[in-house]
Short mmCIF file of C-alpha atoms and ligand atoms in Angstrom, two decimals:
data_model
loop_
_atom_site.label_atom_id
_atom_site.label_comp_id
_atom_site.label_asym_id
_atom_site.label_seq_id
_atom_site.Cartn_x
_atom_site.Cartn_y
_atom_site.Cartn_z
CA MET D 1 91.51 100.58 124.72
CA LYS D 2 94.70 100.97 122.18
CA THR D 3 96.87 102.67 124.57
CA ARG D 4 100.47 100.78 124.81
CA GLU D 5 99.58 99.34 120.77
CA THR D 6 98.22 102.70 119.35
CA THR D 7 101.04 105.09 120.95
CA ARG D 8 103.47 103.41 118.60
CA LEU D 9 101.31 103.91 115.73
CA SER D 10 102.86 106.04 112.81
CA ARG D 11 101.03 106.03 109.94
CA THR D 12 97.32 105.96 108.73
CA GLN D 13 95.39 107.10 105.92
CA VAL D 14 93.16 109.89 107.96
CA ALA D 15 93.79 111.38 111.16
CA ILE D 16 91.05 112.44 113.31
CA ILE D 17 91.41 114.98 115.91
CA GLY D 18 88.39 114.66 117.95
CA ALA D 19 86.52 111.42 119.63
CA GLY D 20 82.94 113.40 119.53
CA PRO D 21 79.91 112.41 116.80
CA ALA D 22 82.18 114.08 114.40
CA GLY D 23 85.16 112.10 114.51
CA LEU D 24 83.91 109.40 115.77
CA LEU D 25 81.69 108.72 113.20
CA LEU D 26 84.05 109.81 110.43
CA GLN D 27 86.00 106.62 111.36
CA GLN D 28 83.23 104.26 111.09
CA LEU D 29 82.59 105.40 107.59
CA LEU D 30 85.75 105.05 106.34
CA HIS D 31 86.30 101.59 108.40
CA VAL D 32 83.06 100.35 106.67
CA ALA D 33 84.54 100.87 103.18
CA GLY D 34 88.67 100.54 104.12
CA VAL D 35 89.85 103.33 104.57
CA GLU D 36 92.04 103.15 107.85
CA SER D 37 91.94 106.28 110.40
CA VAL D 38 93.52 106.87 113.94
CA VAL D 39 91.44 109.26 116.30
CA LEU D 40 93.04 111.20 118.61
CA GLU D 41 91.19 112.50 121.73
CA GLN D 42 92.60 115.00 124.15
CA ARG D 43 89.85 114.21 126.83
CA SER D 44 89.42 110.39 128.80
CA ARG D 45 87.02 108.30 127.64
CA ALA D 46 84.77 108.51 130.66
CA TYR D 47 85.01 112.04 130.12
CA VAL D 48 83.67 112.09 126.75
CA GLU D 49 81.45 109.59 127.70
CA SER D 50 79.50 111.38 130.12
CA ARG D 51 78.94 115.06 127.96
CA ILE D 52 74.98 115.39 128.17
CA ARG D 53 74.66 117.39 125.20
CA ALA D 54 71.93 116.42 122.51
CA GLY D 55 69.12 114.39 121.86
CA VAL D 56 67.30 114.47 119.02
CA LEU D 57 68.28 112.59 115.66
CA GLU D 58 67.16 113.78 112.10
CA GLN D 59 66.27 110.63 109.48
CA GLY D 60 69.56 111.35 107.90
CA THR D 61 71.43 110.78 111.07
CA VAL D 62 70.00 107.37 111.60
CA ASP D 63 70.07 106.30 108.06
CA LEU D 64 73.63 107.04 108.80
CA LEU D 65 74.39 104.87 111.74
CA ASP D 66 72.21 102.25 110.08
CA ARG D 67 74.28 102.29 107.12
CA ILE D 68 77.42 101.62 109.29
CA GLY D 69 75.77 99.29 111.77
CA VAL D 70 76.15 101.02 115.20
CA ASN D 71 72.51 101.11 114.86
CA ALA D 72 71.46 98.17 117.63
CA ARG D 73 70.76 99.92 121.29
CA MET D 74 69.47 103.15 118.97
CA ARG D 75 67.00 100.99 117.55
CA ARG D 76 65.91 99.15 120.49
CA GLU D 77 66.11 101.80 122.94
CA GLY D 78 65.54 105.48 120.82
CA LEU D 79 62.22 107.22 120.17
CA VAL D 80 60.71 107.39 117.54
CA HIS D 81 59.28 111.37 117.77
CA GLY D 82 56.50 111.64 114.39
CA GLY D 83 55.91 115.31 115.75
CA PHE D 84 56.58 118.24 118.52
CA SER D 85 54.50 121.22 120.23
CA LEU D 86 54.58 124.67 120.34
CA VAL D 87 53.26 126.45 123.28
CA ALA D 88 52.49 130.48 122.74
CA ASP D 89 50.97 131.66 126.45
CA ASP D 90 49.30 128.66 127.47
CA ASP D 91 48.03 128.18 123.59
CA ARG D 92 49.42 124.79 122.37
CA PHE D 93 49.44 122.99 118.66
CA ARG D 94 51.37 120.10 117.36
CA VAL D 95 53.46 120.16 114.38
CA ASN D 96 52.87 116.86 113.11
CA LEU D 97 56.11 115.84 111.46
CA ARG D 98 55.06 112.85 109.76
CA ASP D 99 52.14 114.02 107.80
CA LEU D 100 53.96 117.06 106.68
CA THR D 101 57.03 115.86 105.32
CA GLY D 102 55.35 112.62 104.02
CA GLY D 103 56.92 110.07 106.55
CA MET D 104 59.64 111.75 108.09
CA ASN D 105 60.66 111.39 112.06
CA VAL D 106 62.88 112.18 114.26
CA MET D 107 64.58 110.01 116.86
CA VAL D 108 65.17 110.78 120.65
CA TYR D 109 68.77 109.39 121.21
CA GLY D 110 71.01 110.95 123.57
CA GLN D 111 74.32 112.17 122.11
CA THR D 112 75.80 110.36 125.19
CA GLU D 113 74.57 107.47 124.37
CA MET D 114 75.94 107.62 120.48
CA THR D 115 79.07 108.42 121.33
CA LYS D 116 79.11 105.98 124.10
CA ASP D 117 77.97 103.26 121.00
CA LEU D 118 80.28 104.81 118.61
CA ILE D 119 82.94 104.07 120.93
CA GLU D 120 82.06 100.13 121.33
CA ALA D 121 82.09 99.83 117.91
CA ALA D 122 85.58 101.00 117.50
CA GLU D 123 87.09 99.34 120.25
CA LEU D 124 84.82 95.54 118.64
CA ARG D 125 86.39 96.79 115.26
CA GLY D 126 90.06 97.44 115.91
CA THR D 127 89.83 100.63 114.98
CA PRO D 128 92.19 103.03 116.92
CA VAL D 129 90.75 105.50 119.41
CA ILE D 130 93.97 107.47 121.45
CA PHE D 131 92.14 108.57 124.10
CA GLU D 132 93.70 111.25 126.51
CA ALA D 133 96.38 112.27 124.03
CA GLU D 134 97.68 116.17 125.24
CA GLY D 135 98.92 118.84 123.19
CA VAL D 136 98.15 117.56 119.82
CA ALA D 137 99.32 119.47 116.88
CA LEU D 138 99.30 119.74 113.06
CA HIS D 139 102.06 119.93 110.95
CA GLY D 140 103.03 120.20 107.04
CA VAL D 141 99.58 120.84 106.84
CA ASP D 142 99.90 122.39 103.40
CA GLY D 143 102.92 120.08 102.57
CA ASP D 144 102.32 116.80 100.74
CA ARG D 145 102.90 114.78 104.11
CA PRO D 146 100.85 116.02 107.00
CA PHE D 147 101.40 114.62 110.44
CA VAL D 148 100.13 115.21 113.46
CA THR D 149 101.82 115.26 117.34
CA TRP D 150 101.00 114.27 120.71
CA ARG D 151 101.94 113.41 124.12
CA LYS D 152 100.23 110.65 126.12
CA ASP D 153 102.10 108.67 129.51
CA GLY D 154 105.27 111.18 128.52
CA GLN D 155 105.74 109.34 125.53
CA GLU D 156 105.86 111.48 122.04
CA GLY D 157 103.10 110.23 119.98
CA ARG D 158 103.85 111.08 116.02
CA LEU D 159 101.13 109.59 112.84
CA VAL D 160 101.68 110.66 109.56
CA CYS D 161 98.92 110.78 106.96
CA ASP D 162 97.21 111.74 103.90
CA PHE D 163 94.95 113.99 105.58
CA ILE D 164 93.47 115.65 108.48
CA ALA D 165 90.18 115.75 109.92
CA GLY D 166 89.54 118.54 112.17
CA CYS D 167 86.58 117.07 114.16
CA ASP D 168 87.50 118.83 117.64
CA GLY D 169 84.77 121.29 118.32
CA PHE D 170 84.38 124.98 118.83
CA HIS D 171 87.67 125.12 121.13
CA GLY D 172 89.30 123.17 119.09
CA VAL D 173 93.71 123.07 117.81
CA SER D 174 92.24 122.14 113.96
CA ARG D 175 90.56 125.34 113.07
CA GLN D 176 92.99 127.65 115.13
CA SER D 177 95.52 126.25 112.34
CA ILE D 178 94.95 127.55 109.77
CA PRO D 179 96.12 131.61 109.33
CA GLN D 180 93.46 133.92 109.75
CA ARG D 181 94.13 135.17 106.68
CA ASP D 182 92.71 132.35 105.09
CA LEU D 183 89.46 131.94 107.36
CA THR D 184 85.98 134.18 107.18
CA THR D 185 84.01 133.50 110.17
CA TYR D 186 80.40 134.65 110.61
CA GLU D 187 79.30 135.11 114.22
CA ARG D 188 75.81 135.55 116.34
CA VAL D 189 76.52 135.44 120.18
CA TYR D 190 73.11 135.74 121.80
CA PRO D 191 72.20 136.98 124.64
CA PHE D 192 71.15 134.77 127.19
CA GLY D 193 71.99 130.91 128.15
CA TRP D 194 70.16 127.82 128.72
CA LEU D 195 69.52 126.41 132.34
CA GLY D 196 69.36 122.52 131.62
CA ILE D 197 68.68 119.43 133.76
CA LEU D 198 68.42 116.12 133.62
CA ALA D 199 65.68 114.08 136.09
CA ASP D 200 64.91 110.30 136.57
CA VAL D 201 61.58 111.09 136.17
CA PRO D 202 58.79 110.20 133.39
CA PRO D 203 58.40 113.06 130.60
CA CYS D 204 55.21 115.47 131.15
CA ASP D 205 54.60 114.31 127.65
CA HIS D 206 55.04 111.59 124.88
CA GLU D 207 57.18 114.47 122.69
CA LEU D 208 58.89 117.17 122.66
CA ILE D 209 57.41 120.98 124.09
CA TYR D 210 59.08 124.11 122.88
CA ALA D 211 57.26 127.82 124.92
CA ASN D 212 57.28 131.35 124.03
CA HIS D 213 56.30 132.57 127.51
CA GLU D 214 56.91 136.31 128.24
CA ARG D 215 59.22 135.51 131.13
CA GLY D 216 61.64 133.40 128.56
CA PHE D 217 62.07 130.25 126.33
CA ALA D 218 61.74 126.62 127.85
CA LEU D 219 61.35 123.06 126.05
CA ALA D 220 60.44 119.81 127.87
CA SER D 221 62.76 117.07 125.90
CA MET D 222 63.64 113.83 127.10
CA ARG D 223 66.42 110.76 127.00
CA SER D 224 63.84 108.29 127.61
CA GLU D 225 60.60 107.13 129.23
CA THR D 226 61.79 107.90 132.62
CA ARG D 227 64.39 110.22 132.07
CA SER D 228 63.49 113.96 131.05
CA ARG D 229 65.71 117.01 129.88
CA TYR D 230 64.18 120.60 130.75
CA TYR D 231 65.84 124.37 129.62
CA LEU D 232 65.14 127.13 130.58
CA GLN D 233 66.17 130.72 128.82
CA ALA D 234 68.42 132.12 131.45
CA PRO D 235 70.85 134.98 131.72
CA MET D 236 74.25 133.63 130.76
CA ASP D 237 75.37 134.83 134.19
CA VAL D 238 73.03 133.21 136.14
CA ASN D 239 74.00 131.77 139.35
CA LEU D 240 73.32 127.79 139.25
CA ALA D 241 73.08 128.19 143.93
CA ASP D 242 70.17 130.81 142.95
CA TRP D 243 68.08 127.83 140.67
CA PRO D 244 67.57 124.82 143.38
CA ASP D 245 65.61 122.13 141.80
CA GLU D 246 62.54 123.15 143.23
CA ARG D 247 62.32 127.17 141.59
CA ILE D 248 63.19 125.32 138.10
CA TRP D 249 60.39 123.44 138.78
CA ASP D 250 58.11 125.78 139.59
CA GLU D 251 59.23 128.08 136.65
CA LEU D 252 58.86 125.30 133.56
CA ALA D 253 55.54 124.52 134.85
CA VAL D 254 54.18 128.31 134.14
CA ARG D 255 56.12 128.65 131.07
CA LEU D 256 55.02 125.60 129.67
CA GLY D 257 51.53 126.08 130.24
CA PRO D 258 49.07 124.14 132.50
CA ALA D 259 48.54 121.34 130.55
CA ALA D 260 52.34 120.48 130.75
CA ALA D 261 52.47 121.33 134.10
CA ALA D 262 49.45 119.03 134.76
CA ASN D 263 51.51 116.13 133.82
CA MET D 264 54.79 117.23 134.69
CA ARG D 265 56.56 115.01 137.56
CA ARG D 266 59.55 116.56 139.93
CA GLY D 267 62.40 114.83 140.75
CA PRO D 268 66.31 115.78 141.78
CA SER D 269 67.97 116.78 139.09
CA ILE D 270 71.16 114.37 138.16
CA GLU D 271 72.60 117.21 136.41
CA LYS D 272 72.23 121.16 135.78
CA SER D 273 74.43 123.74 133.67
CA VAL D 274 74.06 126.38 131.58
CA ALA D 275 75.38 126.69 128.11
CA GLY D 276 75.89 129.91 125.90
CA LEU D 277 73.92 130.19 122.07
CA ARG D 278 76.15 131.11 119.45
CA SER D 279 75.63 131.33 115.60
CA PHE D 280 79.38 130.46 113.69
CA VAL D 281 80.52 129.89 110.82
CA ALA D 282 84.25 129.87 109.62
CA GLU D 283 84.34 129.57 105.68
CA PRO D 284 85.64 127.77 103.39
CA MET D 285 85.82 124.53 105.68
CA ARG D 286 89.40 123.46 104.08
CA TRP D 287 92.84 124.29 104.20
CA HIS D 288 95.23 122.08 102.24
CA ARG D 289 94.93 118.78 103.40
CA LEU D 290 93.08 119.45 106.50
CA PHE D 291 89.49 119.44 106.08
CA LEU D 292 86.81 120.94 109.11
CA ALA D 293 83.91 118.88 110.20
CA GLY D 294 81.47 119.53 113.11
CA ASP D 295 81.53 122.08 115.76
CA ALA D 296 84.91 122.68 114.90
CA ALA D 297 83.59 124.76 111.89
CA HIS D 298 80.40 125.97 112.89
CA ILE D 299 77.99 126.37 115.68
CA VAL D 300 73.89 126.74 115.74
CA PRO D 301 72.02 127.56 119.09
CA PRO D 302 70.30 124.42 119.58
CA THR D 303 66.59 125.63 119.39
CA GLY D 304 66.51 123.84 116.21
CA ALA D 305 68.30 120.54 117.46
CA LYS D 306 70.93 120.64 114.97
CA GLY D 307 74.19 120.61 116.09
CA LEU D 308 74.75 117.17 116.14
CA ASN D 309 73.48 116.81 113.11
CA LEU D 310 75.22 118.98 111.31
CA ALA D 311 78.40 117.39 112.77
CA ALA D 312 76.60 113.87 110.88
CA SER D 313 75.93 115.50 107.72
CA ASP D 314 79.44 116.89 107.44
CA VAL D 315 80.84 113.88 107.88
CA HIS D 316 78.77 112.16 105.90
CA PHE D 317 80.41 114.85 102.67
CA LEU D 318 84.01 114.20 104.25
CA SER D 319 83.75 110.53 103.99
CA GLU D 320 82.46 110.35 100.38
CA ALA D 321 84.75 112.55 99.19
CA LEU D 322 87.62 110.98 101.06
CA LEU D 323 86.51 107.53 99.35
CA ALA D 324 86.23 108.76 95.97
CA TYR D 325 90.39 109.93 96.71
CA TYR D 326 91.25 107.01 97.87
CA GLY D 327 89.02 104.60 94.85
CA SER D 328 90.04 106.36 91.86
CA GLY D 329 92.71 109.46 93.12
CA SER D 330 90.93 112.11 91.80
CA THR D 331 90.99 115.30 94.39
CA ASN D 332 87.33 116.64 92.80
CA ALA D 333 85.27 115.71 95.49
CA LEU D 334 87.85 117.24 98.23
CA ASP D 335 87.49 120.02 96.55
CA ALA D 336 84.27 120.22 96.70
CA TYR D 337 83.64 119.19 99.88
CA SER D 338 84.14 122.77 101.79
CA GLY D 339 80.82 124.49 99.54
CA ARG D 340 78.70 121.35 99.42
CA ALA D 341 78.89 121.15 103.19
CA LEU D 342 78.72 124.68 103.68
CA LYS D 343 75.46 124.86 101.85
CA ARG D 344 73.27 122.51 104.08
CA ILE D 345 75.18 124.38 106.98
CA TRP D 346 73.86 127.72 106.09
CA LYS D 347 70.47 126.67 106.07
CA ALA D 348 70.90 124.85 109.36
CA GLU D 349 72.13 128.32 110.43
CA ARG D 350 69.02 130.32 109.15
CA PHE D 351 66.68 127.60 110.98
CA SER D 352 67.99 127.58 114.30
CA TRP D 353 68.49 131.48 114.02
CA TRP D 354 64.77 132.15 112.97
CA PHE D 355 63.11 129.20 115.76
CA THR D 356 65.66 130.91 118.45
CA GLY D 357 64.07 134.22 117.36
CA LEU D 358 60.62 133.37 117.54
CA THR D 359 60.44 131.58 120.74
CA HIS D 360 62.87 133.32 123.10
CA ARG D 361 62.82 136.75 125.30
CA PHE D 362 65.66 139.35 123.87
CA PRO D 363 66.70 142.13 125.95
CA ASP D 364 64.84 144.75 123.15
CA THR D 365 61.80 142.21 123.17
CA ASP D 366 59.14 145.08 123.64
CA ALA D 367 55.47 144.89 123.00
CA PHE D 368 55.33 145.08 119.67
CA SER D 369 57.90 142.61 118.61
CA ARG D 370 56.92 139.68 121.35
CA ARG D 371 53.21 140.22 119.42
CA MET D 372 54.93 139.93 116.02
CA GLN D 373 56.40 136.75 117.61
CA ILE D 374 52.46 135.66 119.03
CA ALA D 375 50.94 136.72 115.23
CA GLU D 376 54.02 134.36 113.42
CA LEU D 377 53.28 131.13 115.91
CA ASP D 378 49.16 131.52 115.49
CA TYR D 379 50.17 131.79 112.00
CA ILE D 380 51.86 128.41 111.82
CA LYS D 381 49.15 127.22 113.75
CA GLU D 382 46.75 128.32 111.06
CA SER D 383 48.47 127.08 108.38
CA ARG D 384 50.12 123.74 106.88
CA ALA D 385 52.11 125.22 104.55
CA ALA D 386 54.07 127.40 107.35
CA GLN D 387 53.85 124.20 109.11
CA VAL D 388 55.88 122.19 106.15
CA THR D 389 58.66 124.74 106.30
CA VAL D 390 58.78 124.28 110.09
CA ALA D 391 58.98 120.41 109.57
CA GLU D 392 61.57 120.22 106.99
CA ASN D 393 63.37 122.14 108.64
CA TYR D 394 63.09 120.01 111.22
CA VAL D 395 63.51 116.68 110.27
CA GLY D 396 66.30 117.73 108.32
CA LEU D 397 67.13 118.99 105.01
CA PRO D 398 68.27 116.54 102.53
CA LEU D 399 71.94 115.06 102.50
CA SER D 400 72.22 115.85 99.34
P1 RFL M 1 82.20 117.71 119.81
O1 RFL M 1 80.86 116.83 120.63
O2 RFL M 1 82.38 119.30 120.73
O3 RFL M 1 83.75 116.92 119.79
C1 RFL M 1 84.96 117.59 119.82
C2 RFL M 1 85.26 116.73 120.57
O4 RFL M 1 87.06 116.97 120.28
C3 RFL M 1 87.99 117.17 121.51
N1 RFL M 1 89.18 118.02 121.58
C4 RFL M 1 90.16 117.93 120.94
N2 RFL M 1 90.34 116.71 120.97
C5 RFL M 1 92.15 116.43 120.98
N3 RFL M 1 93.61 117.53 120.72
C6 RFL M 1 92.83 118.79 120.48
N4 RFL M 1 93.13 120.21 120.56
C7 RFL M 1 90.47 118.59 121.21
N5 RFL M 1 89.83 119.80 121.17
C8 RFL M 1 88.70 119.38 121.44
C9 RFL M 1 86.83 117.46 122.07
O5 RFL M 1 87.24 116.64 123.66
C10 RFL M 1 85.89 116.36 121.82
O6 RFL M 1 85.61 115.43 122.61
O7 RFL M 1 82.08 118.21 118.31
P2 RFL M 1 81.60 117.53 117.37
O8 RFL M 1 81.94 116.05 117.19
O9 RFL M 1 81.40 118.41 115.84
O10 RFL M 1 79.90 117.49 117.52
C11 RFL M 1 79.12 118.36 117.62
C12 RFL M 1 78.01 118.28 119.09
O11 RFL M 1 78.54 117.68 120.01
C13 RFL M 1 77.14 119.47 119.18
O12 RFL M 1 76.89 120.13 117.52
C14 RFL M 1 75.80 119.87 119.70
O13 RFL M 1 76.63 119.40 121.06
C15 RFL M 1 75.69 121.09 120.33
N6 RFL M 1 75.25 121.36 121.51
C16 RFL M 1 73.88 120.42 121.31
N7 RFL M 1 73.43 120.60 119.76
C17 RFL M 1 71.70 120.49 120.00
O14 RFL M 1 71.59 120.22 118.86
N8 RFL M 1 71.34 120.14 120.89
C18 RFL M 1 71.41 120.36 122.53
O15 RFL M 1 70.81 120.06 123.23
C19 RFL M 1 72.79 120.56 122.64
N9 RFL M 1 73.62 121.02 123.79
C20 RFL M 1 75.67 121.33 122.60
C21 RFL M 1 74.96 121.25 123.80
C22 RFL M 1 77.15 121.65 123.15
C23 RFL M 1 77.44 122.21 124.40
N10 RFL M 1 79.05 122.48 124.24
C24 RFL M 1 79.66 122.28 122.67
C25 RFL M 1 79.60 123.15 125.21
C26 RFL M 1 75.25 121.34 125.31
C27 RFL M 1 76.93 121.86 125.02
C28 RFL M 1 77.33 122.14 126.24
C1 PHB M 2 67.54 118.09 124.15
O1 PHB M 2 66.96 116.91 124.38
O2 PHB M 2 69.46 118.06 125.07
C2 PHB M 2 67.29 118.71 123.15
C3 PHB M 2 66.31 118.29 122.38
C4 PHB M 2 65.89 119.52 121.13
C5 PHB M 2 66.82 120.87 120.85
C6 PHB M 2 67.47 120.64 122.06
C7 PHB M 2 68.17 119.80 122.84
O3 PHB M 2 66.44 121.93 120.21
#
């Protein structure tokens, strides 16, 4: 898409670095309100469209996709879930999200699919996305006329803009462009990872199952009624060669408990990978004319299914602030962006950290701490108040 034409572009209102969910969603939120942007992405379109990542959309994320009209396939193919199950030592109970939150659900729809839909919308609507932009660099961010440069097909591109949105993920160039003295970071790296497997078999349950087992955490998730996504807690240095599919299925059957095991359909994996778990926040999310959003500014462990949804809430706040600026010339909302976004981010960080602690085996999980985990899960099972707390965090706190 848009290759020769867009490399000639020289001026836009908002330059967006990164074509992940944050960047692509921000572009459409701005477009429907008449603000121009260009997305610069270092990878190819095929690479971006095939990355397997998150799978659960909060109601607020679904609402944003509805609002920008990039929702037809999600509404057709997405699976609405009104609850999920928690398992501890084969004792399983359901958290009825819909009932506990007064009617809220989550939508199971892969990040891969959402990304494809947003790229297709960009193509149809003519909002430029430049893939394979190498060596993206930010310039003049602390002045009045910032600009971005890159290389593509042996040519130098240069884009002057009013603002830069750094939506380029944890390893991107945007956060690194901010002087260290102006940024405070908070971090926790967990001493384990998630071994993920994708297989074209029907899920073992119609909803997700999160399991605390003495051998470690397990999660049964899905992408559709015929495609399953499973995870096992595993050491970060795990050798995938030691984990042939049969061993993974056997381990999932043990950790997820007998009811799930009885319904589990096994099949060849079509993807297998290990991802690390990290909590990370960089403050503030603004440096002069650069605004960070999504993984560029923060990371959560995936246990709460919050990473993608936080990217969406950030760009919702950022688009509102940019639209207020273009509407009235006032920078008040832009000045408030970082504080507003961080208030919601820290609560999602807390929930993701807590849910990880409740369900995983840590190197220092001795017999006493495991009893504490089991007692807490048992309390949640029996207490509606505790379940409401879990449910309202899981479906997503308000976008206020
Ligand atoms: P993304 O999705 O990382 O997108 C950033 C984009 O920026 C591009 N980029 C650059 N472009 C130009 N110049 C540069 N210098 C650039 N550097 C990077 C990248 O190629 C990419 O296209 O960030 P965004 O948009 O903020 O979205 C965040 C979500 O993707 C993320 O929070 C979740 O996927 C996190 N996450 C998961 N979250 C869940 O809720 N459930 C999961 O199961 C789950 N699994 C995962 C994950 C993240 C992973 N990462 C980051 C390694 C599994 C993995 C492997
Ligand atoms: C997924 O389906 O990839 C998934 C679902 C729920 C999570 C994390 C990942 O908490």
